[in-house]
Tab-separated table of C-alpha atoms and ligand atoms in Angstrom:
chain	number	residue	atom	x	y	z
A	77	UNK	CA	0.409	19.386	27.977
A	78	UNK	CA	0.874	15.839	29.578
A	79	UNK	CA	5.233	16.382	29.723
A	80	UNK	CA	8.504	18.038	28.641
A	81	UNK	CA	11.352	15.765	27.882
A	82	UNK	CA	14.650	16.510	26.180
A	83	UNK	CA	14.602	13.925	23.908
A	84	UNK	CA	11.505	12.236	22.233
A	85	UNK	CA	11.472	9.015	20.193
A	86	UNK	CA	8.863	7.874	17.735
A	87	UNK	CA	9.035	4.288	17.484
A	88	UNK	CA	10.216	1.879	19.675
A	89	UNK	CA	11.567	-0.642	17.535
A	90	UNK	CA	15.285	-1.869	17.543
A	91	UNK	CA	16.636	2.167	16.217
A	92	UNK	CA	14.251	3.868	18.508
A	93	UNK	CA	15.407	1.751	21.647
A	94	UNK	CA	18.905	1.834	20.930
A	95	UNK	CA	18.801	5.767	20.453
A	96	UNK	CA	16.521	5.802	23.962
A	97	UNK	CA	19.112	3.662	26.021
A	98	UNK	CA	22.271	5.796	24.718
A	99	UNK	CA	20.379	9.215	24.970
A	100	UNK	CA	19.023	8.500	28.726
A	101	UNK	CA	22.924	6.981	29.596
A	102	UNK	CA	24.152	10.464	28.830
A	103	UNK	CA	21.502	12.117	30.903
A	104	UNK	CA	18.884	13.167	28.335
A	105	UNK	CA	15.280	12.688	29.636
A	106	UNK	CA	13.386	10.615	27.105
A	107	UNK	CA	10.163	9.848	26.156
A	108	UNK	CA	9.685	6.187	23.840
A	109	UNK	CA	6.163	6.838	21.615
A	110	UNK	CA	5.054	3.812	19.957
A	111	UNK	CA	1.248	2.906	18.467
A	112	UNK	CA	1.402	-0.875	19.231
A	113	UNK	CA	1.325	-2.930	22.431
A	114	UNK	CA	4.392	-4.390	22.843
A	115	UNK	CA	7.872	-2.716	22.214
A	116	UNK	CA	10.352	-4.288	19.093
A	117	UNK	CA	7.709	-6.554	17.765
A	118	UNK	CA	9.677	-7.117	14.353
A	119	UNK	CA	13.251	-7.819	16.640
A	120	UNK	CA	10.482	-10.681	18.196
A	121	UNK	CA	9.436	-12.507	14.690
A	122	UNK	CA	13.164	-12.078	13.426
A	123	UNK	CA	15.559	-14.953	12.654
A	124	UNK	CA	12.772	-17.342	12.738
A	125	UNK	CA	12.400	-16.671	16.200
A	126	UNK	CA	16.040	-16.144	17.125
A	127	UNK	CA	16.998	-12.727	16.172
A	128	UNK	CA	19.946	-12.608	13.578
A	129	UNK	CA	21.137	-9.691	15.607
A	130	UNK	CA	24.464	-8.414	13.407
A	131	UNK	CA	26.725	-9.972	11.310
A	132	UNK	CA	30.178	-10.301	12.162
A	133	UNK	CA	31.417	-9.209	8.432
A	134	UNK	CA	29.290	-6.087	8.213
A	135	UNK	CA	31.217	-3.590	6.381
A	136	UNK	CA	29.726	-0.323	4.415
A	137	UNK	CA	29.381	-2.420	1.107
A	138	UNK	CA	27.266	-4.773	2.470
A	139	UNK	CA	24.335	-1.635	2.649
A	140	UNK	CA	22.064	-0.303	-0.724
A	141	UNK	CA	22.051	3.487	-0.535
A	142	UNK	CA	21.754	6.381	-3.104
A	143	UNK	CA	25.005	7.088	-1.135
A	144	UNK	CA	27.071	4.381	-0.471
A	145	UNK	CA	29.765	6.084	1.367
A	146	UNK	CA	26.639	7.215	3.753
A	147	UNK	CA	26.447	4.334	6.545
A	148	UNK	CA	30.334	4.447	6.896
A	149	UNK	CA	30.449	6.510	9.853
A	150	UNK	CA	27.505	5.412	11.964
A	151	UNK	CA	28.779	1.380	11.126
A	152	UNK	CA	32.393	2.198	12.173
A	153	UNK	CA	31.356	4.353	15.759
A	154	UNK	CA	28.821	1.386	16.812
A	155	UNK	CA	30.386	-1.757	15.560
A	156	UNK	CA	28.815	-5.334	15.543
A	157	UNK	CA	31.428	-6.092	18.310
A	158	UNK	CA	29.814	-3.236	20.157
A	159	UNK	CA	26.469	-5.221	19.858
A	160	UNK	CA	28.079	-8.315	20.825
A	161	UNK	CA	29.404	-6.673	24.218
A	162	UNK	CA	26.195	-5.808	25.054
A	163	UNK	CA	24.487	-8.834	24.935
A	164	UNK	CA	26.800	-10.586	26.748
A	165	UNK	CA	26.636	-8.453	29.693
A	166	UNK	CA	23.492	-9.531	29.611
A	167	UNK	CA	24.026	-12.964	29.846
A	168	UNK	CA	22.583	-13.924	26.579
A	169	UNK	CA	24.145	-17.598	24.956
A	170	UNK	CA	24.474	-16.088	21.251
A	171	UNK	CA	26.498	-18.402	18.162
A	172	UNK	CA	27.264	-17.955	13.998
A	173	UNK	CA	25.030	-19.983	12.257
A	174	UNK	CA	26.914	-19.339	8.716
A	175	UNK	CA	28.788	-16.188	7.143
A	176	UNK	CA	29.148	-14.465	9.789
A	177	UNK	CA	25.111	-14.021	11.051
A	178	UNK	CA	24.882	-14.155	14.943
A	179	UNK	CA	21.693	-15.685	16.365
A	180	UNK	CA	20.156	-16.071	20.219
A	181	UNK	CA	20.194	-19.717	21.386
A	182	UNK	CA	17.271	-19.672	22.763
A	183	UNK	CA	14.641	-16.392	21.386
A	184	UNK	CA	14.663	-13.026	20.318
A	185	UNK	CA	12.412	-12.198	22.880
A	186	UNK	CA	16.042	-12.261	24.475
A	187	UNK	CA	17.102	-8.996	22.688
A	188	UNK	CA	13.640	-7.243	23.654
A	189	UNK	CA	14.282	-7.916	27.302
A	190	UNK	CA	17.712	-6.644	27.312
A	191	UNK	CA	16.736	-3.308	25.575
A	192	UNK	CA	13.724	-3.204	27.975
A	193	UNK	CA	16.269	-3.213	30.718
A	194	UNK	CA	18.988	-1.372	29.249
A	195	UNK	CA	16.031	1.738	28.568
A	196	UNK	CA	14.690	1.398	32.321
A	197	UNK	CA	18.726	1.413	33.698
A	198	UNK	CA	19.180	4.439	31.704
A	199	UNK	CA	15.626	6.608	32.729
A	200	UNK	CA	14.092	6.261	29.121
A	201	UNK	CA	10.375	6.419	29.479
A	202	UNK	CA	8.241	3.850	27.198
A	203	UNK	CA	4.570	4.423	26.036
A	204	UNK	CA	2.802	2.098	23.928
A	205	UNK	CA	-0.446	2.184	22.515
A	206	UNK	CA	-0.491	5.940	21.845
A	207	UNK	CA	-1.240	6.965	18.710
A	208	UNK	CA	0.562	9.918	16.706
A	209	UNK	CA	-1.216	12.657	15.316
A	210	UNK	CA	0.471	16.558	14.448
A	211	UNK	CA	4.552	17.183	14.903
A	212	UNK	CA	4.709	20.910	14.781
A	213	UNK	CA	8.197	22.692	15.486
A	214	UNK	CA	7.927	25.395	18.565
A	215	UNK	CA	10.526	27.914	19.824
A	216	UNK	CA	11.901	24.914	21.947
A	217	UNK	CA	11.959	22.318	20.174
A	218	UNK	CA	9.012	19.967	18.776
A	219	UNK	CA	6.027	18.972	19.875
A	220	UNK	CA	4.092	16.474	19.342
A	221	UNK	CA	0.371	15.721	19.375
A	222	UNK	CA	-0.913	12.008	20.749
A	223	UNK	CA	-4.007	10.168	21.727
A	224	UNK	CA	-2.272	10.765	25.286
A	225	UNK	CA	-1.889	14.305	25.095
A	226	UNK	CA	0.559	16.424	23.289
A	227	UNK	CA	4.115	15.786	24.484
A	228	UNK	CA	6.788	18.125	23.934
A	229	UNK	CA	11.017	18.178	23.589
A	230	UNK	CA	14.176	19.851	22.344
A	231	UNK	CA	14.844	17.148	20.133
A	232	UNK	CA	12.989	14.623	17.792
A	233	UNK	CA	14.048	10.992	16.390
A	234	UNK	CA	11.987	9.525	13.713
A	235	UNK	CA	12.896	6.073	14.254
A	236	UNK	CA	8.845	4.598	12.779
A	237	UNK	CA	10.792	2.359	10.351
A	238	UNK	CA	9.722	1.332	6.881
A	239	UNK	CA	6.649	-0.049	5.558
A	240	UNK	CA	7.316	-3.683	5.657
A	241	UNK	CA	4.626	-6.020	7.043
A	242	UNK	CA	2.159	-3.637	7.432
A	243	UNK	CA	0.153	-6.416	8.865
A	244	UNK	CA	2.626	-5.746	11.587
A	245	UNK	CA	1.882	-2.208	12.181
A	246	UNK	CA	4.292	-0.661	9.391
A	247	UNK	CA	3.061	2.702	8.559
A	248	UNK	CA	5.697	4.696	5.908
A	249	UNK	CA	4.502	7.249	8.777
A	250	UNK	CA	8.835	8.776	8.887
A	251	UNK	CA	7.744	9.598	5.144
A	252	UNK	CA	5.268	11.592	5.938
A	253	UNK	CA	7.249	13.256	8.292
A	254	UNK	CA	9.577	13.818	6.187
A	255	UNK	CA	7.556	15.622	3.556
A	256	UNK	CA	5.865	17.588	5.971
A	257	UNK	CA	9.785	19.038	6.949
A	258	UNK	CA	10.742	19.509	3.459
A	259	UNK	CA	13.040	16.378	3.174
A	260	UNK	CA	13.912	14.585	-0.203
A	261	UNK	CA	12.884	10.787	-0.224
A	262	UNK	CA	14.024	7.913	-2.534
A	263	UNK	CA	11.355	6.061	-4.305
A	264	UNK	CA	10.642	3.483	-1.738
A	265	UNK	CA	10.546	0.078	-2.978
A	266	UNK	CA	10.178	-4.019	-1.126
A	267	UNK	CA	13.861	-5.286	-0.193
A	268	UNK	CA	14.904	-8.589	0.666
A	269	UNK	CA	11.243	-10.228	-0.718
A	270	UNK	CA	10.526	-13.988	-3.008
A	271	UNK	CA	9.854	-12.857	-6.226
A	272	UNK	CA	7.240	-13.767	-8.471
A	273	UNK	CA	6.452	-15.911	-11.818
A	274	UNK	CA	3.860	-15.615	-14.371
A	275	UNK	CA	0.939	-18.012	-14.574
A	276	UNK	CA	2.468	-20.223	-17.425
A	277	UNK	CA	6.250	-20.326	-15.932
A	278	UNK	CA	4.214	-21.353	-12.745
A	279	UNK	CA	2.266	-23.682	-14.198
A	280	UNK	CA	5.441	-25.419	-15.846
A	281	UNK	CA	7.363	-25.621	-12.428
A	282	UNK	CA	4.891	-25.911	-10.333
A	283	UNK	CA	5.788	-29.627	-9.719
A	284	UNK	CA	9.198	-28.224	-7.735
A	285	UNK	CA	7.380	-26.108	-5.229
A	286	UNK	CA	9.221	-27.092	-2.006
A	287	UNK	CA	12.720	-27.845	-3.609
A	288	UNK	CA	15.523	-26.249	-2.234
A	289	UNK	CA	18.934	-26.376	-3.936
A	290	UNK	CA	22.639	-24.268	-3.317
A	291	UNK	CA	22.338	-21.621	-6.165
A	292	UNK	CA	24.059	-18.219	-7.728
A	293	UNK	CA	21.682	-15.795	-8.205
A	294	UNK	CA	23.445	-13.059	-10.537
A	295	UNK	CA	22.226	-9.812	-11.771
A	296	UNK	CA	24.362	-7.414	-13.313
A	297	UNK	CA	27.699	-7.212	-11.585
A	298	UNK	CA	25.976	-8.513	-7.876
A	299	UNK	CA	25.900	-11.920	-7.310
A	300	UNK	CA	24.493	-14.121	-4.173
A	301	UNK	CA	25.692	-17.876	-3.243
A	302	UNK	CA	22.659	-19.198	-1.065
A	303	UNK	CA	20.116	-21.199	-0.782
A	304	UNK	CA	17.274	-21.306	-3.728
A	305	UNK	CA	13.392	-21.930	-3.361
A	306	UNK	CA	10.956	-23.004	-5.666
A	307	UNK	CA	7.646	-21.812	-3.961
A	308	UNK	CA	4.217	-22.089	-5.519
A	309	UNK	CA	3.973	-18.587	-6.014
A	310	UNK	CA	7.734	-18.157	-7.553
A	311	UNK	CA	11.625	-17.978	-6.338
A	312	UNK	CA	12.292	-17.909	-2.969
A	313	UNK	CA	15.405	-18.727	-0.201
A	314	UNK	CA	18.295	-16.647	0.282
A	315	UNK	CA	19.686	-16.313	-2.578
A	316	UNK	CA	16.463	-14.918	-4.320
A	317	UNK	CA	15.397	-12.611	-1.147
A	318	UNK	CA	19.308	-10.928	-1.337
A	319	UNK	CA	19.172	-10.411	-5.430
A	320	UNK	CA	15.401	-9.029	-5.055
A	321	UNK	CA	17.058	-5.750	-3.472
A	322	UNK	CA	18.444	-4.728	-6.365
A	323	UNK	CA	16.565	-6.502	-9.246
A	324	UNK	CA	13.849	-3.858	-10.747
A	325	UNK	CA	10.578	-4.737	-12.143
A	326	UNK	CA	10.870	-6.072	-16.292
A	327	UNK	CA	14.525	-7.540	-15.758
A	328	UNK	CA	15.945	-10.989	-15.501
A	329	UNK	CA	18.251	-12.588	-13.286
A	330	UNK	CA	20.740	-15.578	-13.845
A	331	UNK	CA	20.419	-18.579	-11.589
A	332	UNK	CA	23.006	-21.070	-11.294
A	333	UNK	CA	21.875	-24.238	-9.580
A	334	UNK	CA	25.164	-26.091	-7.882
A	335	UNK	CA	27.505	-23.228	-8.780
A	336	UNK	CA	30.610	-25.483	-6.789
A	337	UNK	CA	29.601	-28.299	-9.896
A	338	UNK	CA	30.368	-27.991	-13.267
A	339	UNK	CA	27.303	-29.825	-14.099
A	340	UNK	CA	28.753	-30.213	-17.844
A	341	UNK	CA	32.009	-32.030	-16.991
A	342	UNK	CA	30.168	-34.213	-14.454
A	343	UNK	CA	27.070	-35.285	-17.784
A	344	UNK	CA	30.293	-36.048	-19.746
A	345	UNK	CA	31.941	-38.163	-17.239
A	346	UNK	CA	29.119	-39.789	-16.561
A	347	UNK	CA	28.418	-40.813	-20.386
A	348	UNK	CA	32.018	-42.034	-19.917
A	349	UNK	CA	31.628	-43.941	-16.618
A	350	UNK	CA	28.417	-45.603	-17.286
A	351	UNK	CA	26.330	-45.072	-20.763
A	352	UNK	CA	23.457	-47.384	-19.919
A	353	UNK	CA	22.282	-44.733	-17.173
A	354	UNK	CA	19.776	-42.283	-17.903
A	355	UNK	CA	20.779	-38.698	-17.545
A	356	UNK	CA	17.823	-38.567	-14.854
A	357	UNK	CA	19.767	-40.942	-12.961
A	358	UNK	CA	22.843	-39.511	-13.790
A	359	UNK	CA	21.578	-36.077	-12.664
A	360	UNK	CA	19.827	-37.059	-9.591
A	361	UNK	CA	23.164	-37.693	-8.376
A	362	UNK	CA	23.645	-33.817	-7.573
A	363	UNK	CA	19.988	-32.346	-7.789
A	364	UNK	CA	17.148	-32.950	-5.667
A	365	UNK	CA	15.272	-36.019	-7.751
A	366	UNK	CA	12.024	-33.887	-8.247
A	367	UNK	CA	14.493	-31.135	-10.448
A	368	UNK	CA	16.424	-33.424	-12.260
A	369	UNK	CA	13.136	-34.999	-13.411
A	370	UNK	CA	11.648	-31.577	-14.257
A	371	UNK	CA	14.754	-30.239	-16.164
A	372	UNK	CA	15.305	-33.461	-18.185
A	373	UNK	CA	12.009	-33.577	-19.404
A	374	UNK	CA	11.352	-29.928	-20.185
A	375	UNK	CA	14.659	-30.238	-21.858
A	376	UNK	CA	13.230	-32.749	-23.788
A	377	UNK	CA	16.121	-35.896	-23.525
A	378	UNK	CA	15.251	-39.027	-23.748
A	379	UNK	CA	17.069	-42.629	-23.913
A	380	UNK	CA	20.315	-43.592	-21.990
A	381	UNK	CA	23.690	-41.218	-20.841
A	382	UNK	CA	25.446	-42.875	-24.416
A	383	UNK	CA	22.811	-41.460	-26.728
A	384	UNK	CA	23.757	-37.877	-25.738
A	385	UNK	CA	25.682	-35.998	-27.762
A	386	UNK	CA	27.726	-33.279	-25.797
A	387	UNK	CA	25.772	-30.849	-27.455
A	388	UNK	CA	22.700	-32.183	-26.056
A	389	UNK	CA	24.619	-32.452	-22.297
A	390	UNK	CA	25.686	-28.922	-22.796
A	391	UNK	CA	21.953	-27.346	-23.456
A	392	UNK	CA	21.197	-29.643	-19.876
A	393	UNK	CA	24.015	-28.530	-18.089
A	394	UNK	CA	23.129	-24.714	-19.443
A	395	UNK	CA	18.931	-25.048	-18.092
A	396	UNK	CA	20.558	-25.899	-15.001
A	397	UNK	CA	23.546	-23.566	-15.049
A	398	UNK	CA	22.687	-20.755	-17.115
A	399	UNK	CA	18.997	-20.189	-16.106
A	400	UNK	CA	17.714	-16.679	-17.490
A	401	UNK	CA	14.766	-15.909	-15.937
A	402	UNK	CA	12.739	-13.174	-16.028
A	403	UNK	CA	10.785	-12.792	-12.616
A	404	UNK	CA	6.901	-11.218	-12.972
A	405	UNK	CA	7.383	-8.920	-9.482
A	406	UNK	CA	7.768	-9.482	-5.933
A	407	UNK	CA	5.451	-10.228	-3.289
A	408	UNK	CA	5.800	-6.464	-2.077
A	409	UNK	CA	5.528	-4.652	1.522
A	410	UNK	CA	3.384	-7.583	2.769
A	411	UNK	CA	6.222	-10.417	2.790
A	412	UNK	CA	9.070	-8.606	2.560
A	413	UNK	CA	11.586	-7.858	5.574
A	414	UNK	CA	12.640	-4.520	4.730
A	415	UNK	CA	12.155	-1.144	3.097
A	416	UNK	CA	14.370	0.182	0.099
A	417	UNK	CA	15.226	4.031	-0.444
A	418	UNK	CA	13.420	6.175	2.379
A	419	UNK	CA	15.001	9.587	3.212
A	420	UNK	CA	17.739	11.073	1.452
A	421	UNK	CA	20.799	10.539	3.134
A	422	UNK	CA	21.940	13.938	1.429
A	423	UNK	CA	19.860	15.964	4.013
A	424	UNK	CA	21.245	13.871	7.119
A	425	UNK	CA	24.370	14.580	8.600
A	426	UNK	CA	26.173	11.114	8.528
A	427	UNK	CA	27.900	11.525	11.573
A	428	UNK	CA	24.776	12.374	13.764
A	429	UNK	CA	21.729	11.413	11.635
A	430	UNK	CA	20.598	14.921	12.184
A	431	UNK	CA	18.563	16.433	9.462
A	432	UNK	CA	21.679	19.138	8.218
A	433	UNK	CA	18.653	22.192	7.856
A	434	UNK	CA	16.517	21.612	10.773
A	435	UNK	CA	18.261	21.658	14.254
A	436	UNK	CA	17.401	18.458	16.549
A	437	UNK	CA	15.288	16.889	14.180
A	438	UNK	CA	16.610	13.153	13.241
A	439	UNK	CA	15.564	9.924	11.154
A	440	UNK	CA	17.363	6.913	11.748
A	441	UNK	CA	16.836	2.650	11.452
A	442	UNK	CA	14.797	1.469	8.216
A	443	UNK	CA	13.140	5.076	7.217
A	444	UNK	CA	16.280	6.361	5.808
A	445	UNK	CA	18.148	5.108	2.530
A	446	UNK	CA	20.239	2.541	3.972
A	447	UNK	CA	18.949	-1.104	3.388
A	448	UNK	CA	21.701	-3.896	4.388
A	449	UNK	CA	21.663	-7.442	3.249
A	450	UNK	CA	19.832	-10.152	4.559
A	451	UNK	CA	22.019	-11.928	7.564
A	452	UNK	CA	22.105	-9.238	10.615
A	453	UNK	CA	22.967	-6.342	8.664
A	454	UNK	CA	19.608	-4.546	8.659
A	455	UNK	CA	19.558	-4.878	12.747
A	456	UNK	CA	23.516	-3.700	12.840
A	457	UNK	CA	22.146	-0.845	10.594
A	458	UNK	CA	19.199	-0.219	13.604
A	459	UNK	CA	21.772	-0.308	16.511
A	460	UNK	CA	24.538	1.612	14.909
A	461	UNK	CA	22.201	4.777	13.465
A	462	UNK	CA	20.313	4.432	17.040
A	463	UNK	CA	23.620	4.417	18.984
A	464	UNK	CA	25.234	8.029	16.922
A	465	UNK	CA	21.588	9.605	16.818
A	466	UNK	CA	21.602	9.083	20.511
A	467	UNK	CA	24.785	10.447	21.520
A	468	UNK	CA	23.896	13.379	19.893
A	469	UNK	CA	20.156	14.439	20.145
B	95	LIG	P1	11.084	-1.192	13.263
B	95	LIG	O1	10.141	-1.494	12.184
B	95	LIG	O2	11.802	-2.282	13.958
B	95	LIG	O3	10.419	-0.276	14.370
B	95	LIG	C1	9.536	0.765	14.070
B	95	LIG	C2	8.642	1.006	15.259
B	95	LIG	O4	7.832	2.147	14.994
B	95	LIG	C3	7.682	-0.152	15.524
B	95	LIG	O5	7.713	-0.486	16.885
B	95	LIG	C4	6.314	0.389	15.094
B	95	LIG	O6	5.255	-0.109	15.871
B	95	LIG	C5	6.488	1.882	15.313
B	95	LIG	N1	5.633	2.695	14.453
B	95	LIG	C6	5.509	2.612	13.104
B	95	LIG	N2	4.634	3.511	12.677
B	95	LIG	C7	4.186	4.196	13.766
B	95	LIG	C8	3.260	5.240	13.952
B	95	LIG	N3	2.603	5.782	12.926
B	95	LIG	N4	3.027	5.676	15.213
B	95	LIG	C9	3.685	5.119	16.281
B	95	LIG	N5	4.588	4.131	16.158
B	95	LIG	C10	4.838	3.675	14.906
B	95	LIG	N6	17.003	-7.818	10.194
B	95	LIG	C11	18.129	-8.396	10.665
B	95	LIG	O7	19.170	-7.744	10.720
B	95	LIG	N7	18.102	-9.696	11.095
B	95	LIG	C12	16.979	-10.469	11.063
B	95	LIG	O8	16.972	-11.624	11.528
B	95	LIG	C13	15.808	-9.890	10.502
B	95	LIG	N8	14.673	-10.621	10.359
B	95	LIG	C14	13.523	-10.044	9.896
B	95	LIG	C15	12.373	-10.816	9.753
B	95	LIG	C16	11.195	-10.240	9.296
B	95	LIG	C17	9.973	-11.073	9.114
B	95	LIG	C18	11.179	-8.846	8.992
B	95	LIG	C19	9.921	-8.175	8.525
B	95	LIG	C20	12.342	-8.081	9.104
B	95	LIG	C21	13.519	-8.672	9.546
B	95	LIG	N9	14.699	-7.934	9.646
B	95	LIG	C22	15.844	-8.536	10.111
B	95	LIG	C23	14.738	-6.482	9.345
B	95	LIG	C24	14.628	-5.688	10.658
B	95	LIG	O9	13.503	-6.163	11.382
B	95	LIG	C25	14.486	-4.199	10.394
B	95	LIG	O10	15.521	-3.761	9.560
B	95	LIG	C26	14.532	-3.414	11.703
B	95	LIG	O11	13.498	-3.852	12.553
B	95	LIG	C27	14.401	-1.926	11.462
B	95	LIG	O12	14.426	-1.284	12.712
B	95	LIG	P2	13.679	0.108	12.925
B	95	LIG	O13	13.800	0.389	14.382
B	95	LIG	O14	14.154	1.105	11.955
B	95	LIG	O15	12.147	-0.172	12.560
């Protein structure tokens, strides 16, 4: 057997570290297991580079669960303040860039570095490249088979994540785990992803690939202010990626384009001001030029602001207000930044992230059905279900 620790980790992304550095600080020995080269590689491509590490605003209804009273515990014993303290003993410049999401100045390879250091300080062993074969349970513990040997320990964390990016070494491997223990999953699905058009709605606005524009993306009762996209394979931006976690496959969603205008009052007053304009002209004066082109003419209008009736101005104001669209799918696992459903939080013990029926066996970060918003919330999600799992295993 090539060692005995107390605690071993599989998966040393931003769960798995944070569960290392808070088990070692309370004296646990722990082992880090992870198949790829370098430690938190999806912490390194995050924020665009910068890492939106939490979000100041992160509250329990900011989180998709089949339980949304689940993450309440975990959120409120490692707060994003918590987070925040850390960093900045480490020295690390940090600022909002809007609603609340806190990015590095300078790279996420910041973050990486300090939960390098923080795992060394606290005794946490890391081993990369090793590759994970059997978990069987013994009379001690767990023990678990590797390309490096088998490796055993008292207690287990199943912190492997979702299977986002697989490009990027995703695996669903916590899944397996799961069903190999007995554990209920939720249907796993592609959070927080662009979603898709079919060929002829892509075909028609294919001329706006590029545009962004402010937008309300609405679907049933949730609704997102952000940013909208118009790529060449569909919708795209914030707005779209935050929606796309709880849109389902054959419904539609509402977008608003401009949701601070009322696009309608501003037509009419227009008419009013200056009738000789056209209502390209007229529209151009709040939409990027491109979209007011391409909803004018697909609208059909033609002639000057004074030939409108305000029926006519209403049906524009609705194609640009009132937009029901029905999306085709998403781009799935291989663009999208997180994992819906996972393991059911019913057999975890909120307070611990232990599994309730097995003793010292946990799951916590992306694997388990808690999947924040886009803006920090996913990472505060990592830290704070690596931080209780880790005071406890
Ligand atoms: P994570 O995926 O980070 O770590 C899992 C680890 O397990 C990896 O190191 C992997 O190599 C390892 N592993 C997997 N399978 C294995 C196996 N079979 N054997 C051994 N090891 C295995 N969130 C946020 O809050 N702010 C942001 O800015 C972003 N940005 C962002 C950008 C992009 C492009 C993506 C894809 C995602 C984000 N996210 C984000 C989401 C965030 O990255 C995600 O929620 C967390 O990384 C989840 O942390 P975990 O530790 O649970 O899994």
């Amino acid at each position: 057997m090539a060692g005995r620790y107390d605690v071993i980790v599989l998966g040393a992304g931003a769960a798995g570290m944070m569960c290392a550095i808070r088990a070692g600080r309370r004296g646990r020995s722990v082992l880090v297991l992870d198949h790829a080269a370098a430690p938190g590689e999806k912490i390194r491509i995050s924020g665009g580079g910068r890492c939106n590490f939490t979000n100041i605003h992160a509250e329990p209804k900011n989180f998709l669960s089949a339980n949304p009273h689940f993450a309440k515990s975990a959120l409120a014993r490692f707060t994003p303040q918590d987070f925040i303290a850390m960093v900045e003993r480490h020295g690390i410049a940090w600022h909002e860039k809007t609603l609340g999401q806190l990015f590095c100045d300078n790279s996420a390879k910041d973050i990486i570095r300090m939960l390098t250091d923080e795992m060394r300080d606290a005794g946490a062993q890391l081993r990369l490249r090793t590759e994970i074969g059997d978990i069987d349970q013994t009379a001690g513990g767990y023990r678990v088979s590797t390309s490096e040997g088998a490796f055993e320990a008292s207690s287990l964390v199943v912190a492997t994540g979702g299977k986002s990016i697989p490009k990027m070494g995703a695996t669903g491997f916590a899944y397996r785990i799961a069903e190999q223990f007995g554990l209920p999953l939720v249907e796993t699905r592609p959070g927080l992803v662009p979603l898709t058009l079919d060929p002829q709605l892509l075909q028609r606005l294919a001329p706006l690939s590029g545009i962004a524009a402010p937008a309300e993306i609405r679907h049933d009762k949730t609704a997102f202010r952000e940013a909208l996209l118009f790529t060449h394979r569909g919708l795209s931006g914030p707005a779209i990626l935050q929606i796309s976690s709880y849109w389902r496959e054959g419904e539609e969603i509402m977008v608003v384009i401009e949701p601070d205008i009322d696009v309608f009052a501003l037509l009419k007053k227009a008419k009013q001001g200056n009738g000789r304009q056209s209502a390209q002209t007229a529209l151009a004066e709040i939409l990027p030029k491109r979209l007011a082109q391409h909803v004018v003419e697909s609208e059909g209008i033609s002639g000057n602001m004074a030939d409108q009736s305000d029926k006519r101005l209403q049906q524009l104001a609705a194609a640009i207000q009132s937009w029901n669209v029905k999306p085709s799918g998403s781009e799935g696992y291989r663009t999208a930044e997180v994992t819906l459903g996972g393991i059911d939080t019913a057999c975890l013990d909120s307070r611990t992230m232990q599994v309730k029926t097995i003793p010292d066996l946990f799951f916590i970060g992306e694997c388990v059905d808690v999947t924040g918003w886009l803006g920090g919330y996913n990472f505060q999600w990592a830290w704070a279900s690596g931080h209780v799992a880790g005071e406890a295993a």
